[in-house]
Amino acid sequence: MVGSRHLRGTVLSRVRNLLRSGGIKKPPLWFPVVEAFPPLKETKLTRKGDEELMHKILYPEDEFRRLFYKRFNTSQPLSLWGEHHSYCDRFVEGCMEKVNMGYDKEKAVESIVRELFTGQSTAIP
């Protein structure tokens, strides 16, 4: 069953074995070149990755977005066409505006929650 062997060895070793066993008669055009100059790195799935870890990218508004979805379980559908402003978008924009005006994060969140759910939001169109 070929499916169980497809992860064993490199393409070079598999083609070499097929030629030796008679599975293919004529070597592929690229075979002599790759055999003369094999790849420098083994291209196996078992090869370890680079040790350097990727850093998480965090934006200031990510914290407000996380707070919104933790506090309010929303099921509002989003339109993928055109400009849409979901409750979460309005919440994040309002919180960022309040923080830029000098509010601390907790007061900004409470202020925007009050504005959004009482309909008094003047900060966001």
PDB file of C-alpha atoms in Angstrom:
ATOM      1  CA  MET A   1       0.000   0.000   0.000  1.00  0.00           C
ATOM      2  CA  VAL A   2       1.686   3.175  -1.206  1.00  0.00           C
ATOM      3  CA  GLY A   3      -0.164   5.437   1.224  1.00  0.00           C
ATOM      4  CA  SER A   4       1.691   4.033   4.212  1.00  0.00           C
ATOM      5  CA  ARG A   5       5.117   4.532   2.611  1.00  0.00           C
ATOM      6  CA  HIS A   6       4.666   8.027   1.230  1.00  0.00           C
ATOM      7  CA  LEU A   7       6.341   9.656   4.241  1.00  0.00           C
ATOM      8  CA  ARG A   8       9.417   7.407   4.238  1.00  0.00           C
ATOM      9  CA  GLY A   9      12.620   8.757   2.691  1.00  0.00           C
ATOM     10  CA  THR A  10      13.189  11.586   0.274  1.00  0.00           C
ATOM     11  CA  VAL A  11      12.036  11.891  -3.318  1.00  0.00           C
ATOM     12  CA  LEU A  12      15.601  11.135  -4.396  1.00  0.00           C
ATOM     13  CA  SER A  13      15.799   7.891  -2.406  1.00  0.00           C
ATOM     14  CA  ARG A  14      12.345   6.789  -3.524  1.00  0.00           C
ATOM     15  CA  VAL A  15      13.113   7.352  -7.221  1.00  0.00           C
ATOM     16  CA  ARG A  16      16.494   5.614  -6.820  1.00  0.00           C
ATOM     17  CA  ASN A  17      14.733   2.590  -5.281  1.00  0.00           C
ATOM     18  CA  LEU A  18      12.086   2.568  -8.021  1.00  0.00           C
ATOM     19  CA  LEU A  19      14.817   2.555 -10.677  1.00  0.00           C
ATOM     20  CA  ARG A  20      16.707  -0.228  -8.903  1.00  0.00           C
ATOM     21  CA  SER A  21      13.607  -2.407  -8.482  1.00  0.00           C
ATOM     22  CA  GLY A  22      12.339  -1.807 -12.017  1.00  0.00           C
ATOM     23  CA  GLY A  23       9.283   0.181 -10.953  1.00  0.00           C
ATOM     24  CA  ILE A  24      10.237   2.812 -13.506  1.00  0.00           C
ATOM     25  CA  LYS A  25      12.488   2.156 -16.491  1.00  0.00           C
ATOM     26  CA  LYS A  26      13.688   5.621 -17.448  1.00  0.00           C
ATOM     27  CA  PRO A  27      14.927   8.072 -14.787  1.00  0.00           C
ATOM     28  CA  PRO A  28      13.207  11.463 -14.649  1.00  0.00           C
ATOM     29  CA  LEU A  29      14.990  14.338 -16.354  1.00  0.00           C
ATOM     30  CA  TRP A  30      15.899  15.992 -13.042  1.00  0.00           C
ATOM     31  CA  PHE A  31      17.242  12.828 -11.387  1.00  0.00           C
ATOM     32  CA  PRO A  32      20.949  12.985 -12.459  1.00  0.00           C
ATOM     33  CA  VAL A  33      21.195  16.645 -11.421  1.00  0.00           C
ATOM     34  CA  VAL A  34      19.619  16.108  -8.000  1.00  0.00           C
ATOM     35  CA  GLU A  35      21.710  12.983  -7.468  1.00  0.00           C
ATOM     36  CA  ALA A  36      24.893  14.933  -8.258  1.00  0.00           C
ATOM     37  CA  PHE A  37      23.865  17.920  -6.098  1.00  0.00           C
ATOM     38  CA  PRO A  38      21.535  16.685  -3.335  1.00  0.00           C
ATOM     39  CA  PRO A  39      19.694  19.204  -1.131  1.00  0.00           C
ATOM     40  CA  LEU A  40      21.718  20.574   1.770  1.00  0.00           C
ATOM     41  CA  LYS A  41      18.922  20.060   4.305  1.00  0.00           C
ATOM     42  CA  GLU A  42      16.867  16.956   4.759  1.00  0.00           C
ATOM     43  CA  THR A  43      13.289  17.745   3.848  1.00  0.00           C
ATOM     44  CA  LYS A  44      11.563  15.300   6.155  1.00  0.00           C
ATOM     45  CA  LEU A  45       8.566  15.913   8.311  1.00  0.00           C
ATOM     46  CA  THR A  46      10.469  14.638  11.328  1.00  0.00           C
ATOM     47  CA  ARG A  47      13.109  17.374  11.063  1.00  0.00           C
ATOM     48  CA  LYS A  48      13.018  19.724  14.037  1.00  0.00           C
ATOM     49  CA  GLY A  49      11.953  23.286  13.394  1.00  0.00           C
ATOM     50  CA  ASP A  50      13.924  26.378  14.197  1.00  0.00           C
ATOM     51  CA  GLU A  51      14.412  26.959  17.894  1.00  0.00           C
ATOM     52  CA  GLU A  52      13.402  30.607  17.699  1.00  0.00           C
ATOM     53  CA  LEU A  53       9.794  30.944  18.790  1.00  0.00           C
ATOM     54  CA  MET A  54       7.392  33.309  17.149  1.00  0.00           C
ATOM     55  CA  HIS A  55       6.321  36.168  19.353  1.00  0.00           C
ATOM     56  CA  LYS A  56       2.653  36.878  19.878  1.00  0.00           C
ATOM     57  CA  ILE A  57       1.487  40.045  18.197  1.00  0.00           C
ATOM     58  CA  LEU A  58      -0.824  41.979  20.481  1.00  0.00           C
ATOM     59  CA  TYR A  59      -2.514  45.235  19.616  1.00  0.00           C
ATOM     60  CA  PRO A  60      -3.932  47.627  22.239  1.00  0.00           C
ATOM     61  CA  GLU A  61      -7.487  46.998  21.034  1.00  0.00           C
ATOM     62  CA  ASP A  62      -7.130  43.223  21.472  1.00  0.00           C
ATOM     63  CA  GLU A  63      -7.648  43.586  25.220  1.00  0.00           C
ATOM     64  CA  PHE A  64     -10.923  45.472  24.696  1.00  0.00           C
ATOM     65  CA  ARG A  65     -12.103  42.946  22.105  1.00  0.00           C
ATOM     66  CA  ARG A  66     -11.355  40.096  24.544  1.00  0.00           C
ATOM     67  CA  LEU A  67     -13.256  41.915  27.316  1.00  0.00           C
ATOM     68  CA  PHE A  68     -16.247  42.427  25.021  1.00  0.00           C
ATOM     69  CA  TYR A  69     -16.539  38.782  24.003  1.00  0.00           C
ATOM     70  CA  LYS A  70     -15.948  37.600  27.564  1.00  0.00           C
ATOM     71  CA  ARG A  71     -18.671  39.860  28.920  1.00  0.00           C
ATOM     72  CA  PHE A  72     -21.221  39.679  26.080  1.00  0.00           C
ATOM     73  CA  ASN A  73     -21.862  36.501  24.154  1.00  0.00           C
ATOM     74  CA  THR A  74     -22.880  37.979  20.828  1.00  0.00           C
ATOM     75  CA  SER A  75     -24.485  36.121  17.970  1.00  0.00           C
ATOM     76  CA  GLN A  76     -24.814  39.105  15.668  1.00  0.00           C
ATOM     77  CA  PRO A  77     -24.064  38.049  12.067  1.00  0.00           C
ATOM     78  CA  LEU A  78     -21.356  40.016  10.271  1.00  0.00           C
ATOM     79  CA  SER A  79     -21.557  41.234   6.701  1.00  0.00           C
ATOM     80  CA  LEU A  80     -18.392  40.551   4.757  1.00  0.00           C
ATOM     81  CA  TRP A  81     -19.215  43.195   2.139  1.00  0.00           C
ATOM     82  CA  GLY A  82     -18.800  46.890   2.675  1.00  0.00           C
ATOM     83  CA  GLU A  83     -18.423  48.765   5.909  1.00  0.00           C
ATOM     84  CA  HIS A  84     -19.992  47.105   8.902  1.00  0.00           C
ATOM     85  CA  HIS A  85     -19.846  48.176  12.488  1.00  0.00           C
ATOM     86  CA  SER A  86     -20.680  45.362  14.850  1.00  0.00           C
ATOM     87  CA  TYR A  87     -21.283  45.984  18.532  1.00  0.00           C
ATOM     88  CA  CYS A  88     -17.770  44.743  19.189  1.00  0.00           C
ATOM     89  CA  ASP A  89     -16.273  47.205  16.686  1.00  0.00           C
ATOM     90  CA  ARG A  90     -18.197  50.077  18.236  1.00  0.00           C
ATOM     91  CA  PHE A  91     -17.190  48.952  21.710  1.00  0.00           C
ATOM     92  CA  VAL A  92     -13.485  48.749  20.809  1.00  0.00           C
ATOM     93  CA  GLU A  93     -13.484  52.078  18.952  1.00  0.00           C
ATOM     94  CA  GLY A  94     -15.251  53.780  21.839  1.00  0.00           C
ATOM     95  CA  CYS A  95     -12.892  52.326  24.435  1.00  0.00           C
ATOM     96  CA  MET A  96      -9.845  53.378  22.434  1.00  0.00           C
ATOM     97  CA  GLU A  97     -11.279  56.889  22.099  1.00  0.00           C
ATOM     98  CA  LYS A  98     -11.918  57.120  25.840  1.00  0.00           C
ATOM     99  CA  VAL A  99      -8.425  55.854  26.693  1.00  0.00           C
ATOM    100  CA  ASN A 100      -6.924  58.414  24.305  1.00  0.00           C
ATOM    101  CA  MET A 101      -8.945  61.113  26.090  1.00  0.00           C
ATOM    102  CA  GLY A 102      -7.324  60.127  29.393  1.00  0.00           C
ATOM    103  CA  TYR A 103      -9.737  57.600  30.928  1.00  0.00           C
ATOM    104  CA  ASP A 104      -8.251  54.508  32.528  1.00  0.00           C
ATOM    105  CA  LYS A 105      -9.258  51.205  30.915  1.00  0.00           C
ATOM    106  CA  GLU A 106     -11.884  50.131  33.467  1.00  0.00           C
ATOM    107  CA  LYS A 107     -13.671  53.490  33.415  1.00  0.00           C
ATOM    108  CA  ALA A 108     -13.529  53.558  29.614  1.00  0.00           C
ATOM    109  CA  VAL A 109     -15.150  50.123  29.425  1.00  0.00           C
ATOM    110  CA  GLU A 110     -17.918  51.022  31.882  1.00  0.00           C
ATOM    111  CA  SER A 111     -18.567  54.323  30.119  1.00  0.00           C
ATOM    112  CA  ILE A 112     -18.847  52.710  26.690  1.00  0.00           C
ATOM    113  CA  VAL A 113     -21.059  49.892  27.983  1.00  0.00           C
ATOM    114  CA  ARG A 114     -23.384  52.490  29.462  1.00  0.00           C
ATOM    115  CA  GLU A 115     -23.402  54.527  26.228  1.00  0.00           C
ATOM    116  CA  LEU A 116     -23.914  51.586  23.874  1.00  0.00           C
ATOM    117  CA  PHE A 117     -26.720  49.946  25.791  1.00  0.00           C
ATOM    118  CA  THR A 118     -28.633  53.102  26.679  1.00  0.00           C
ATOM    119  CA  GLY A 119     -28.363  54.505  23.158  1.00  0.00           C
ATOM    120  CA  GLN A 120     -26.468  57.640  24.189  1.00  0.00           C
ATOM    121  CA  SER A 121     -23.336  56.977  22.140  1.00  0.00           C
ATOM    122  CA  THR A 122     -22.047  60.218  20.662  1.00  0.00           C
ATOM    123  CA  ALA A 123     -18.442  59.123  20.249  1.00  0.00           C
ATOM    124  CA  ILE A 124     -19.154  56.658  17.436  1.00  0.00           C
ATOM    125  CA  PRO A 125     -21.436  57.248  14.444  1.00  0.00           C
TER     126      PRO A 125
END
